Amino acid sequence: MLSKKEIEHIAMLARLGLKKGEAEKFSRQLNSILEYVRQLNEVDTDGVEATSQVTGLENVSRKDTVLRFCEKDELLACTELPVERDQVKVKSVITES
Amino acid sequence: MMHDLTLSEAAAGLQKKEFSSVELTKHMLERIKELNPRINAYVTLTEEEALNQAEEADKMFGKSGAVKSPLCGVPMGLKDIFNTRGVKTTCCSRVIRDFEPPYDATVVSKLRDSGSVMLGKLNMDEFACGSSTEHSAFGVTKNPWDLSRVAGGSSGGSAAAVAADMAYYTLGTDTGGSIRQPASLCSAVGLKVTYGRVSRSGVTAMASSWDTIGPLAKTVEDAALVLQAIAGKDRRDSTTPDVSVPDYSKNLGESIKGLKIGLPKEYFGEGIDPDVEKALRAAIKQLEDLGAEVKEVSLPYTKYAVAVYYIAMPAELSANLARFDGIRYGSKPAGAVTDMIDYYYHVRSEGFGDEIKRRIMIGTYVLSAGYFDAYYKKAQKVRTLIIRDFENVFKDVDVLVTPVSPIPAFKIGEKIDDPLSMYLADVFTIPVNCAGVPALSVPCGFTSDNLPVGMQIIGPQFKEDLLLKVGAAYEQVTEWHKRKPVI
């Protein structure tokens, strides 16, 4: 069972700010989903390989050249934050504790 | 009426100059303006661009030999998850509510090159997460057959637009059933392609090892035409294998005599609405009458597919949605923030709806240290067993026939507070995505409440042409796909 405290920790890891009462609500809903998916424990998977790709492709490589999707100015125009010297200006990342 | 036409009929009319693309486009725009306030299929209408594209198409029709595609000049709509350069692409989420992509998705470029006319962008569950379009930040899409019911999801807008003749065809995405289920609930044809058959470049990723792109259309023939235009290898999407693209229209109309059809016993019986089962049984009888050989088969791991999906999908989703942080694109927080972490908290808690938050948290949890093996790795192993189920059964039969959804369109609000019951609506579509095989949803009847029922035809990887042939053979002897809702 995921406790309210664990939900708050997971939310912090995922950078989701929770509103008042949300931890309780999500704890209830997530626990019912996790209880459902735990039925996989009854399946014997000894010696079974894990699948991460379904059509059998492996290590697809290409020449290390730049493919142009769009122009720099168009990309920078996507941000709502200030742009300085072609860089997006954000709040300080390291703060005094 | 012009909006009643299929894509093939509209293309033929344009070719014969019975009407121009501008006339067709104006007519459709008028219809959308009339119906959309009630149905909410479109979230953005691109009137000016559509008319410009229609004028360009008409110029092509004026030059002999210039028109190369049956899609030229025919108006369509795109799920709002496809990047369209300079046209708002929101994934129906507040987190990117004003985002205008600087480039087109590969499939959008291909449709542009074929001379298509884009009417607008279509409603969906936020980031394609849902089975009802109720998780859209822009309101639910109503089912054209009963406005008190959902259109399905996540491509609910794409299905409703086709069913209500508000587009000749649309594109959707299918990660766990998001094309087939709404197609079934709205009485449209919907094709989920083999994983990698259609490029996903420029389409916002939900769960990368599951996501596919495909058409929703009024007929199987039309779906084949759209697939032809969008299928193939793309150097911008390394998951598109170098498998040749056949002529998808070539086998349409051929007999299915001798075709071996498997009916997986796990897809019938308990939990299925009796009217849905009745419609399916009648459809199977018709396939037999067409000369197909039907036998019962078993895919024993079917019942675990939803559980596999609700571990692996949120894991991949939580990683994919980490990029929505309101920095390079997306909306800033409304109020003041203290530092960078606080900025993320605000952007993501204000921007994402509850369903997205739930899935991100499940994904974060199952990928976290100490739980990875118990959940994610276990799910990937069971996924292997589900894939083997399909490999084994396709040694014995050519295609499988099943219901698309165990239930017809449900009431708006009915499942919104019970995420798990919503998830179980996809119990027959998710196994297909597990195995990366293609499946076609074809209208096959109505319930006693006049709600559409869909039949799912599943085939081996890269056998879309076979599915289309079977669907077309069925369509030729039935009228279900011609029924129209009274709106």
Coordinates of C-alpha atoms in Angstrom, one line a residue:
Chain A
M1 CA 0.0 0.0 0.0
L2 CA 1.3 3.4 -0.9
S3 CA 0.9 5.8 2.0
K4 CA 0.1 9.5 1.7
K5 CA 3.8 10.2 2.5
E6 CA 5.0 7.9 -0.3
I7 CA 2.6 9.6 -2.8
E8 CA 4.1 12.9 -1.8
H9 CA 7.6 11.6 -2.3
I10 CA 6.7 10.2 -5.8
A11 CA 5.1 13.5 -6.7
M12 CA 8.3 15.3 -5.7
L13 CA 10.4 12.9 -7.8
A14 CA 8.1 13.6 -10.8
R15 CA 8.1 17.3 -10.1
L16 CA 4.3 17.4 -9.6
G17 CA 3.1 19.9 -7.0
L18 CA 0.1 18.4 -5.2
K19 CA -2.8 20.5 -4.0
K20 CA -4.5 20.0 -0.6
G21 CA -6.3 16.7 -0.4
E22 CA -4.8 15.3 -3.6
A23 CA -2.3 13.0 -1.9
E24 CA -5.2 11.1 -0.2
K25 CA -7.2 10.9 -3.5
F26 CA -4.3 9.7 -5.6
S27 CA -3.2 7.3 -2.9
R28 CA -6.6 5.6 -3.0
Q29 CA -6.7 5.5 -6.9
L30 CA -3.0 4.4 -7.3
N31 CA -3.4 1.7 -4.8
S32 CA -6.3 0.2 -6.6
I33 CA -4.4 0.3 -9.9
L34 CA -1.3 -1.2 -8.4
E35 CA -3.4 -3.9 -6.7
Y36 CA -4.8 -4.8 -10.1
V37 CA -1.4 -4.9 -11.9
R38 CA 0.1 -7.1 -9.2
Q39 CA -1.9 -10.0 -10.7
L40 CA 1.2 -10.5 -12.9
N41 CA 2.9 -12.1 -9.9
E42 CA 0.9 -15.2 -10.6
V43 CA 2.5 -15.7 -14.0
D44 CA 5.6 -17.9 -14.1
T45 CA 8.2 -15.9 -16.1
D46 CA 11.3 -17.9 -15.2
G47 CA 13.6 -18.0 -18.2
V48 CA 11.4 -15.6 -20.2
E49 CA 13.2 -12.7 -21.8
A50 CA 11.9 -9.2 -21.4
T51 CA 10.5 -7.5 -24.5
S52 CA 11.3 -3.8 -25.1
Q53 CA 11.0 -3.8 -28.9
V54 CA 8.4 -5.7 -30.9
T55 CA 9.5 -5.8 -34.5
G56 CA 13.0 -7.1 -33.9
L57 CA 15.0 -3.9 -34.7
E58 CA 18.3 -3.6 -32.9
N59 CA 20.8 -0.8 -32.7
V60 CA 19.5 1.3 -35.6
S61 CA 22.3 3.6 -36.5
R62 CA 22.7 6.4 -39.0
K63 CA 25.4 8.8 -40.2
D64 CA 26.4 11.3 -37.5
T65 CA 25.1 14.3 -39.5
V66 CA 22.7 17.0 -38.5
L67 CA 19.1 16.7 -39.8
R68 CA 17.5 20.1 -39.9
F69 CA 14.0 20.2 -38.5
C70 CA 13.6 23.9 -38.3
E71 CA 15.5 27.2 -37.9
K72 CA 17.1 28.3 -34.6
D73 CA 14.9 31.5 -34.4
E74 CA 11.7 29.4 -34.8
L75 CA 12.8 27.1 -32.0
L76 CA 13.7 30.0 -29.7
A77 CA 10.3 31.6 -30.4
C78 CA 8.6 28.6 -28.7
T79 CA 9.6 29.6 -25.2
E80 CA 7.6 32.1 -23.1
L81 CA 10.7 32.8 -21.1
P82 CA 13.3 35.6 -21.9
V83 CA 16.0 34.7 -24.4
E84 CA 19.6 35.9 -24.0
R85 CA 22.4 35.1 -26.4
D86 CA 20.3 32.3 -28.0
Q87 CA 19.7 30.7 -24.6
V88 CA 16.5 30.5 -22.5
K89 CA 16.9 32.3 -19.2
V90 CA 15.5 30.4 -16.2
K91 CA 15.2 30.8 -12.5
S92 CA 18.3 30.0 -10.4
V93 CA 18.9 26.2 -10.2
I94 CA 21.3 26.3 -7.3
T95 CA 20.1 28.2 -4.2
E96 CA 21.5 28.8 -0.8
S97 CA 20.0 26.3 1.7
Chain B
M1 CA -25.1 16.1 -50.0
M2 CA -21.4 16.8 -50.4
H3 CA -20.5 15.9 -46.8
D4 CA -22.0 12.4 -47.1
L5 CA -19.5 11.4 -49.7
T6 CA -16.7 9.0 -48.9
L7 CA -13.1 10.0 -49.5
S8 CA -13.0 7.9 -52.7
E9 CA -16.3 9.5 -53.9
A10 CA -15.0 13.0 -53.1
A11 CA -11.8 12.3 -54.9
A12 CA -13.7 11.0 -58.0
G13 CA -16.0 14.1 -57.9
L14 CA -12.9 16.4 -57.9
Q15 CA -11.3 14.5 -60.7
K16 CA -14.5 14.8 -62.8
K17 CA -14.8 18.5 -61.9
E18 CA -18.3 18.0 -60.4
F19 CA -17.2 20.4 -57.7
S20 CA -13.9 22.1 -56.8
S21 CA -11.8 21.6 -53.7
V22 CA -12.7 25.2 -52.6
E23 CA -16.5 24.3 -52.8
L24 CA -15.9 21.1 -50.9
T25 CA -13.9 22.8 -48.2
K26 CA -16.3 25.7 -47.8
H27 CA -19.2 23.2 -47.4
M28 CA -17.3 21.3 -44.8
L29 CA -16.3 24.4 -42.8
E30 CA -20.0 25.4 -42.8
R31 CA -21.0 22.0 -41.5
I32 CA -18.3 22.0 -38.8
K33 CA -19.5 25.5 -37.6
E34 CA -23.0 24.2 -37.4
L35 CA -22.3 20.9 -35.7
N36 CA -19.2 21.4 -33.6
P37 CA -20.8 23.4 -30.8
R38 CA -22.8 20.3 -30.1
I39 CA -20.2 17.6 -30.7
N40 CA -16.9 19.3 -29.8
A41 CA -14.8 17.2 -32.2
Y42 CA -12.6 20.1 -33.4
V43 CA -10.5 22.1 -30.9
T44 CA -9.0 24.4 -33.6
L45 CA -10.4 25.3 -37.0
T46 CA -7.9 26.3 -39.6
E47 CA -10.3 28.0 -42.0
E48 CA -7.8 30.3 -43.8
E49 CA -5.1 27.6 -44.3
A50 CA -7.8 25.2 -45.5
L51 CA -9.1 27.5 -48.2
N52 CA -5.5 28.3 -49.3
Q53 CA -4.7 24.6 -49.6
A54 CA -8.0 24.0 -51.4
E55 CA -7.1 26.8 -54.0
E56 CA -3.7 25.1 -54.5
A57 CA -5.4 21.8 -55.0
D58 CA -7.8 23.3 -57.5
K59 CA -4.8 24.7 -59.5
M60 CA -3.4 21.1 -59.6
F61 CA -6.6 19.8 -61.0
G62 CA -6.3 22.4 -63.7
K63 CA -3.0 21.0 -64.9
S64 CA -3.1 17.7 -66.6
G65 CA -1.1 15.0 -64.8
A66 CA -0.4 17.2 -61.8
V67 CA -2.6 15.4 -59.4
K68 CA -0.8 12.3 -58.1
S69 CA -2.8 11.3 -55.0
P70 CA -6.4 10.5 -54.4
L71 CA -6.1 12.7 -51.2
C72 CA -5.5 15.8 -53.3
G73 CA -8.1 18.5 -52.5
V74 CA -10.0 16.3 -50.0
P75 CA -10.6 18.0 -46.6
M76 CA -9.5 16.1 -43.5
G77 CA -8.7 16.7 -39.8
L78 CA -5.8 15.7 -37.5
K79 CA -5.8 14.7 -33.9
D80 CA -4.2 17.5 -31.9
I81 CA -1.1 15.5 -31.2
F82 CA 0.4 15.9 -34.7
N83 CA 2.8 18.8 -35.0
T84 CA 1.5 21.2 -37.6
R85 CA 3.9 24.0 -38.3
G86 CA 2.5 27.4 -37.1
V87 CA -0.8 25.8 -36.2
K88 CA -1.5 25.4 -32.5
T89 CA -0.8 21.8 -31.3
T90 CA -1.9 21.3 -27.7
C91 CA -2.3 17.5 -27.1
C92 CA -5.5 18.9 -25.4
S93 CA -3.3 19.8 -22.4
R94 CA -3.1 23.1 -20.5
V95 CA 0.7 22.6 -20.3
I96 CA 1.1 23.4 -24.0
R97 CA -2.2 25.2 -24.6
D98 CA -0.6 27.9 -26.8
F99 CA 2.2 25.8 -28.4
E100 CA 2.8 26.4 -32.2
P101 CA 5.3 23.8 -33.4
P102 CA 8.1 25.0 -35.6
Y103 CA 8.0 22.0 -37.8
D104 CA 5.5 19.4 -39.3
A105 CA 5.3 15.8 -38.3
T106 CA 6.5 13.5 -41.1
V107 CA 2.9 12.3 -41.7
V108 CA 1.7 15.9 -41.9
S109 CA 4.4 16.7 -44.5
K110 CA 3.3 13.6 -46.5
L111 CA -0.4 14.7 -46.4
R112 CA 0.6 18.2 -47.4
D113 CA 2.7 16.8 -50.3
S114 CA -0.4 14.8 -51.5
G115 CA -2.4 18.0 -51.7
S116 CA -4.6 17.4 -48.6
V117 CA -6.7 20.1 -47.1
M118 CA -6.5 20.4 -43.3
L119 CA -9.8 21.6 -41.8
G120 CA -8.4 21.7 -38.2
K121 CA -7.2 19.9 -35.2
L122 CA -9.3 17.3 -33.3
N123 CA -10.1 16.7 -29.7
M124 CA -8.5 14.0 -27.6
D125 CA -7.8 12.8 -24.1
E126 CA -4.9 14.8 -22.8
F127 CA -1.7 13.4 -24.2
A128 CA -3.8 10.5 -25.6
C129 CA -4.4 9.1 -22.1
G130 CA -8.0 7.9 -21.8
S131 CA -10.8 6.0 -23.4
S132 CA -13.5 8.7 -23.5
T133 CA -12.0 12.2 -24.4
E134 CA -13.3 13.3 -21.0
H135 CA -9.7 14.0 -20.0
S136 CA -9.3 16.7 -22.7
A137 CA -8.5 20.2 -21.3
F138 CA -11.1 21.5 -23.8
G139 CA -14.2 19.6 -22.9
V140 CA -15.5 16.2 -23.8
T141 CA -16.3 15.1 -27.4
K142 CA -20.0 13.9 -27.7
N143 CA -20.9 10.8 -29.5
P144 CA -22.8 11.8 -32.7
W145 CA -25.2 8.8 -32.1
D146 CA -26.2 9.9 -28.7
L147 CA -24.9 13.3 -27.4
S148 CA -25.2 12.2 -23.8
R149 CA -22.5 9.5 -24.4
V150 CA -18.8 9.5 -25.0
A151 CA -17.2 9.2 -28.4
G152 CA -14.5 7.0 -27.0
G153 CA -10.9 7.9 -26.8
S154 CA -8.3 8.9 -26.9
S155 CA -9.0 9.8 -30.6
G156 CA -12.6 10.7 -29.8
G157 CA -12.6 13.9 -31.9
S158 CA -11.1 12.0 -34.9
A159 CA -13.9 9.3 -34.7
A160 CA -16.8 11.7 -34.1
A161 CA -15.7 14.0 -37.0
V162 CA -15.7 11.1 -39.4
A163 CA -19.0 9.7 -38.1
A164 CA -20.7 13.1 -38.2
D165 CA -19.4 13.8 -41.8
M166 CA -17.2 16.7 -40.5
A167 CA -14.2 15.3 -42.3
Y168 CA -13.7 12.8 -45.1
Y169 CA -11.0 11.1 -43.0
T170 CA -8.9 11.9 -40.0
L171 CA -5.7 10.7 -38.4
G172 CA -5.4 9.4 -34.9
T173 CA -2.9 7.6 -32.7
D174 CA -3.4 4.1 -31.1
T175 CA -1.3 3.1 -28.1
G176 CA -3.7 0.8 -26.3
G177 CA -6.9 1.1 -28.5
S178 CA -7.2 4.9 -29.1
I179 CA -8.1 4.6 -32.8
R180 CA -10.1 1.3 -32.7
Q181 CA -12.2 2.0 -29.6
P182 CA -13.6 5.4 -30.6
A183 CA -14.0 4.1 -34.2
S184 CA -16.1 1.3 -32.8
L185 CA -18.1 3.6 -30.5
C186 CA -18.9 6.1 -33.3
S187 CA -19.3 3.6 -36.3
A188 CA -16.2 4.6 -38.2
V189 CA -13.5 2.4 -39.8
G190 CA -10.2 2.6 -37.8
L191 CA -6.9 1.1 -38.5
K192 CA -4.1 0.5 -35.9
V193 CA -1.0 -0.3 -37.9
T194 CA 1.9 -2.6 -37.1
Y195 CA 4.3 -0.9 -34.7
G196 CA 6.7 1.2 -36.9
R197 CA 4.6 1.0 -40.1
V198 CA 4.0 4.8 -40.0
S199 CA 6.5 7.3 -38.8
R200 CA 5.9 9.0 -35.5
S201 CA 8.4 11.8 -36.0
G202 CA 6.7 15.0 -34.9
V203 CA 3.9 13.3 -33.1
T204 CA 4.0 13.7 -29.3
A205 CA 5.2 10.5 -27.7
M206 CA 3.0 8.8 -25.2
A207 CA 4.4 5.3 -24.6
S208 CA 7.2 4.9 -27.2
S209 CA 7.2 1.1 -27.5
W210 CA 3.5 1.0 -28.1
D211 CA 2.5 4.2 -30.0
T212 CA 1.2 3.9 -33.6
I213 CA -0.5 6.2 -36.1
G214 CA -3.3 5.4 -38.4
P215 CA -6.4 6.5 -40.3
L216 CA -10.1 6.8 -39.3
A217 CA -12.4 6.7 -42.3
K218 CA -15.9 6.1 -43.6
T219 CA -14.9 2.9 -45.5
V220 CA -12.2 0.3 -45.6
E221 CA -11.3 1.4 -49.1
D222 CA -10.7 5.0 -47.8
A223 CA -8.6 3.7 -44.9
A224 CA -6.4 1.9 -47.5
L225 CA -5.9 5.2 -49.5
V226 CA -4.8 7.1 -46.4
L227 CA -2.5 4.4 -45.2
Q228 CA -0.9 4.4 -48.7
A229 CA 0.0 8.0 -48.3
I230 CA 1.5 7.8 -44.8
A231 CA 3.2 4.4 -44.5
G232 CA 6.9 3.7 -44.9
K233 CA 10.4 4.1 -43.5
D234 CA 11.4 7.5 -42.3
R235 CA 14.9 8.5 -41.4
R236 CA 13.5 10.7 -38.7
D237 CA 12.0 7.7 -36.9
S238 CA 14.4 4.9 -36.4
T239 CA 11.7 2.5 -35.3
T240 CA 10.3 2.4 -38.9
P241 CA 11.8 -0.7 -40.4
D242 CA 12.8 -1.2 -44.0
V243 CA 9.8 -3.2 -44.9
S244 CA 8.3 -2.6 -48.4
V245 CA 5.0 -0.8 -48.6
P246 CA 2.5 -2.9 -50.7
D247 CA -0.4 -1.5 -52.8
Y248 CA -3.0 -1.4 -50.1
S249 CA -5.9 -1.1 -52.5
K250 CA -4.8 -3.9 -54.8
N251 CA -6.5 -6.8 -53.0
L252 CA -9.7 -5.0 -52.1
G253 CA -12.7 -6.7 -53.6
E254 CA -11.0 -10.1 -53.7
S255 CA -12.8 -13.2 -52.3
I256 CA -12.0 -14.4 -48.8
K257 CA -12.9 -18.0 -49.6
G258 CA -10.7 -20.4 -47.6
L259 CA -9.5 -17.7 -45.3
K260 CA -8.8 -19.1 -41.8
I261 CA -10.4 -17.0 -39.1
G262 CA -9.7 -17.6 -35.4
L263 CA -12.1 -16.7 -32.7
P264 CA -10.1 -16.4 -29.5
K265 CA -12.2 -17.7 -26.7
E266 CA -10.8 -15.2 -24.2
Y267 CA -12.5 -12.4 -26.2
F268 CA -16.0 -13.7 -25.9
G269 CA -18.3 -14.5 -23.1
E270 CA -18.1 -13.0 -19.6
G271 CA -18.1 -9.2 -19.4
I272 CA -19.4 -8.6 -22.9
D273 CA -22.6 -6.6 -23.5
P274 CA -25.1 -9.1 -25.0
D275 CA -25.9 -6.8 -27.9
V276 CA -22.2 -6.5 -28.7
E277 CA -21.8 -10.3 -28.7
K278 CA -24.9 -10.7 -30.8
A279 CA -23.7 -8.2 -33.5
L280 CA -20.3 -10.0 -33.5
R281 CA -21.8 -13.5 -33.9
A282 CA -23.9 -12.2 -36.9
A283 CA -20.8 -10.7 -38.5
I284 CA -18.9 -13.9 -38.1
K285 CA -21.7 -15.8 -39.7
Q286 CA -21.5 -13.4 -42.7
L287 CA -17.8 -14.0 -43.0
E288 CA -18.5 -17.7 -43.0
D289 CA -21.1 -17.2 -45.7
L290 CA -18.3 -15.4 -47.7
G291 CA -16.3 -18.7 -47.6
A292 CA -14.1 -18.1 -44.6
E293 CA -13.3 -21.1 -42.3
V294 CA -13.9 -20.2 -38.7
K295 CA -12.5 -22.0 -35.6
E296 CA -12.1 -21.3 -32.0
V297 CA -8.5 -20.6 -30.8
S298 CA -6.9 -19.6 -27.5
L299 CA -4.5 -16.8 -26.5
P300 CA -4.1 -17.8 -22.8
Y301 CA -2.2 -14.7 -21.6
T302 CA -4.8 -12.3 -22.8
K303 CA -6.1 -11.5 -19.4
Y304 CA -2.7 -10.1 -18.3
A305 CA -2.4 -7.6 -21.1
V306 CA -4.2 -4.7 -19.3
A307 CA -1.9 -5.2 -16.3
V308 CA 1.2 -5.3 -18.5
Y309 CA 0.0 -2.1 -20.2
Y310 CA -0.7 -0.2 -17.0
I311 CA 2.9 -0.8 -15.8
A312 CA 4.9 -0.4 -19.0
M313 CA 2.8 2.5 -20.5
P314 CA 3.0 4.8 -17.5
A315 CA 6.7 4.0 -17.1
E316 CA 7.3 5.2 -20.7
L317 CA 4.8 8.0 -20.4
S318 CA 6.4 9.4 -17.2
A319 CA 9.8 9.5 -19.0
N320 CA 8.3 11.1 -22.2
L321 CA 6.3 13.8 -20.3
A322 CA 9.4 14.8 -18.3
R323 CA 10.1 17.2 -21.2
F324 CA 7.0 19.3 -20.5
D325 CA 8.6 21.7 -18.0
G326 CA 7.5 25.0 -19.4
I327 CA 11.0 26.1 -20.4
R328 CA 11.8 25.5 -24.1
Y329 CA 8.1 25.5 -24.9
G330 CA 4.8 25.3 -23.1
S331 CA 3.1 27.8 -20.8
K332 CA 4.7 29.6 -17.9
P333 CA 3.1 29.3 -14.4
A334 CA 0.4 31.9 -13.6
G335 CA 1.9 33.2 -10.4
A336 CA 5.3 34.0 -8.9
V337 CA 7.8 31.2 -8.2
T338 CA 10.8 31.0 -5.9
D339 CA 13.3 28.9 -7.7
M340 CA 13.6 26.3 -10.5
I341 CA 12.1 23.4 -8.6
D342 CA 9.2 25.5 -7.6
Y343 CA 8.8 26.6 -11.3
Y344 CA 8.6 22.9 -12.4
Y345 CA 6.0 22.2 -9.6
H346 CA 3.8 25.0 -10.7
V347 CA 4.1 24.4 -14.5
R348 CA 3.3 20.7 -14.1
S349 CA 0.6 20.8 -11.4
E350 CA -1.2 23.6 -13.2
G351 CA -0.7 22.2 -16.6
F352 CA -1.5 18.5 -16.3
G353 CA -4.9 17.0 -15.6
D354 CA -5.6 14.3 -13.0
E355 CA -5.3 11.3 -15.3
I356 CA -1.8 12.5 -16.5
K357 CA -0.7 13.0 -12.9
R358 CA -1.9 9.5 -12.0
R359 CA 0.0 7.9 -14.8
I360 CA 3.1 9.9 -14.3
M361 CA 3.1 8.9 -10.6
I362 CA 2.5 5.2 -11.4
G363 CA 5.3 5.4 -14.0
T364 CA 7.7 7.1 -11.6
Y365 CA 6.9 4.5 -8.9
V366 CA 7.4 1.4 -11.0
L367 CA 10.7 2.7 -12.4
S368 CA 12.0 3.7 -9.0
A369 CA 14.9 1.9 -7.3
G370 CA 13.7 -1.3 -5.6
Y371 CA 10.5 -1.6 -7.7
F372 CA 11.9 -1.8 -11.2
D373 CA 12.3 -5.6 -11.3
A374 CA 9.0 -6.3 -9.5
Y375 CA 6.9 -4.2 -11.8
Y376 CA 8.5 -3.0 -15.0
K377 CA 10.8 -6.0 -15.8
K378 CA 8.0 -8.4 -14.8
A379 CA 5.6 -6.6 -17.1
Q380 CA 8.1 -6.8 -20.0
K381 CA 8.5 -10.5 -19.5
V382 CA 4.7 -11.2 -19.5
R383 CA 4.6 -9.0 -22.6
T384 CA 6.9 -11.6 -24.2
L385 CA 4.4 -14.3 -23.4
I386 CA 1.5 -12.3 -24.9
I387 CA 3.6 -11.9 -28.1
R388 CA 4.1 -15.7 -28.2
D389 CA 0.4 -16.2 -27.9
F390 CA -0.1 -14.3 -31.2
E391 CA 2.9 -15.9 -32.9
N392 CA 1.5 -19.3 -32.0
V393 CA -2.1 -18.6 -33.1
F394 CA -1.0 -17.1 -36.4
K395 CA 0.7 -20.4 -37.3
D396 CA -2.8 -21.8 -37.3
V397 CA -5.1 -19.1 -38.6
D398 CA -4.7 -16.1 -41.0
V399 CA -6.6 -13.5 -38.9
L400 CA -8.4 -13.2 -35.6
V401 CA -11.9 -11.7 -35.3
T402 CA -13.0 -10.2 -31.9
P403 CA -15.1 -7.4 -30.5
V404 CA -13.3 -4.0 -30.3
S405 CA -14.9 -2.9 -27.1
P406 CA -16.8 -5.1 -24.6
I407 CA -19.4 -2.4 -24.2
P408 CA -21.0 0.3 -26.5
A409 CA -20.5 4.0 -25.9
F410 CA -21.0 4.8 -22.2
K411 CA -22.6 7.8 -20.6
I412 CA -20.5 10.9 -20.1
G413 CA -19.3 11.0 -16.5
E414 CA -20.1 7.3 -15.8
K415 CA -16.5 6.1 -15.4
I416 CA -14.6 9.4 -14.7
D417 CA -14.1 8.8 -11.0
D418 CA -13.1 5.1 -11.4
P419 CA -9.9 5.0 -13.4
L420 CA -9.6 1.2 -13.3
S421 CA -13.0 0.6 -14.9
M422 CA -12.1 3.0 -17.6
Y423 CA -8.9 1.1 -18.2
L424 CA -10.8 -2.2 -18.6
A425 CA -12.7 -0.7 -21.5
D426 CA -9.6 -1.4 -23.6
V427 CA -9.3 -5.1 -22.6
F428 CA -9.6 -6.3 -26.2
T429 CA -7.5 -3.7 -27.9
I430 CA -4.4 -3.6 -25.6
P431 CA -3.1 -7.1 -26.3
V432 CA -2.7 -6.0 -30.0
N433 CA -0.4 -3.1 -29.0
C434 CA 1.5 -5.5 -26.7
A435 CA 2.4 -7.6 -29.7
G436 CA 2.8 -4.7 -32.2
V437 CA 0.5 -6.4 -34.7
P438 CA -2.1 -4.5 -36.8
A439 CA -5.8 -4.5 -36.3
L440 CA -8.8 -3.0 -38.1
S441 CA -12.0 -1.8 -36.5
V442 CA -15.0 -2.1 -38.8
P443 CA -18.7 -1.2 -38.1
C444 CA -20.7 -4.4 -37.6
G445 CA -24.0 -3.5 -36.2
F446 CA -26.0 -1.6 -33.5
T447 CA -27.3 -2.3 -30.1
S448 CA -31.0 -2.1 -29.3
D449 CA -30.3 1.5 -28.1
N450 CA -29.0 2.3 -31.6
L451 CA -25.4 2.5 -30.5
P452 CA -22.7 1.3 -32.9
V453 CA -20.7 -1.9 -32.5
G454 CA -17.3 -2.6 -34.0
M455 CA -15.6 -5.8 -35.1
Q456 CA -11.8 -6.1 -34.7
I457 CA -9.8 -8.0 -37.3
I458 CA -6.3 -8.7 -36.1
G459 CA -3.5 -10.0 -38.3
P460 CA 0.3 -10.8 -38.2
Q461 CA 2.8 -7.9 -38.3
F462 CA 2.8 -5.9 -41.6
K463 CA -0.3 -7.7 -42.9
E464 CA -2.4 -4.5 -43.1
D465 CA -3.2 -5.4 -46.7
L466 CA -4.8 -8.7 -45.6
L467 CA -6.9 -7.0 -42.9
L468 CA -8.1 -4.4 -45.4
K469 CA -9.1 -7.2 -47.8
V470 CA -11.1 -9.0 -45.1
G471 CA -12.7 -5.7 -44.0
A472 CA -13.6 -4.7 -47.5
A473 CA -15.2 -8.1 -48.2
Y474 CA -17.3 -7.8 -45.2
E475 CA -18.3 -4.2 -46.0
Q476 CA -19.4 -5.2 -49.5
V477 CA -22.2 -7.4 -48.1
T478 CA -23.2 -5.2 -45.2
E479 CA -24.7 -1.7 -44.9
W480 CA -23.7 -0.8 -41.3
H481 CA -21.0 1.6 -42.5
K482 CA -23.6 3.5 -44.5
R483 CA -25.8 4.3 -41.6
K484 CA -25.7 7.9 -40.4
P485 CA -26.5 9.4 -37.0
V486 CA -29.3 11.9 -36.7
I487 CA -27.6 14.9 -35.0

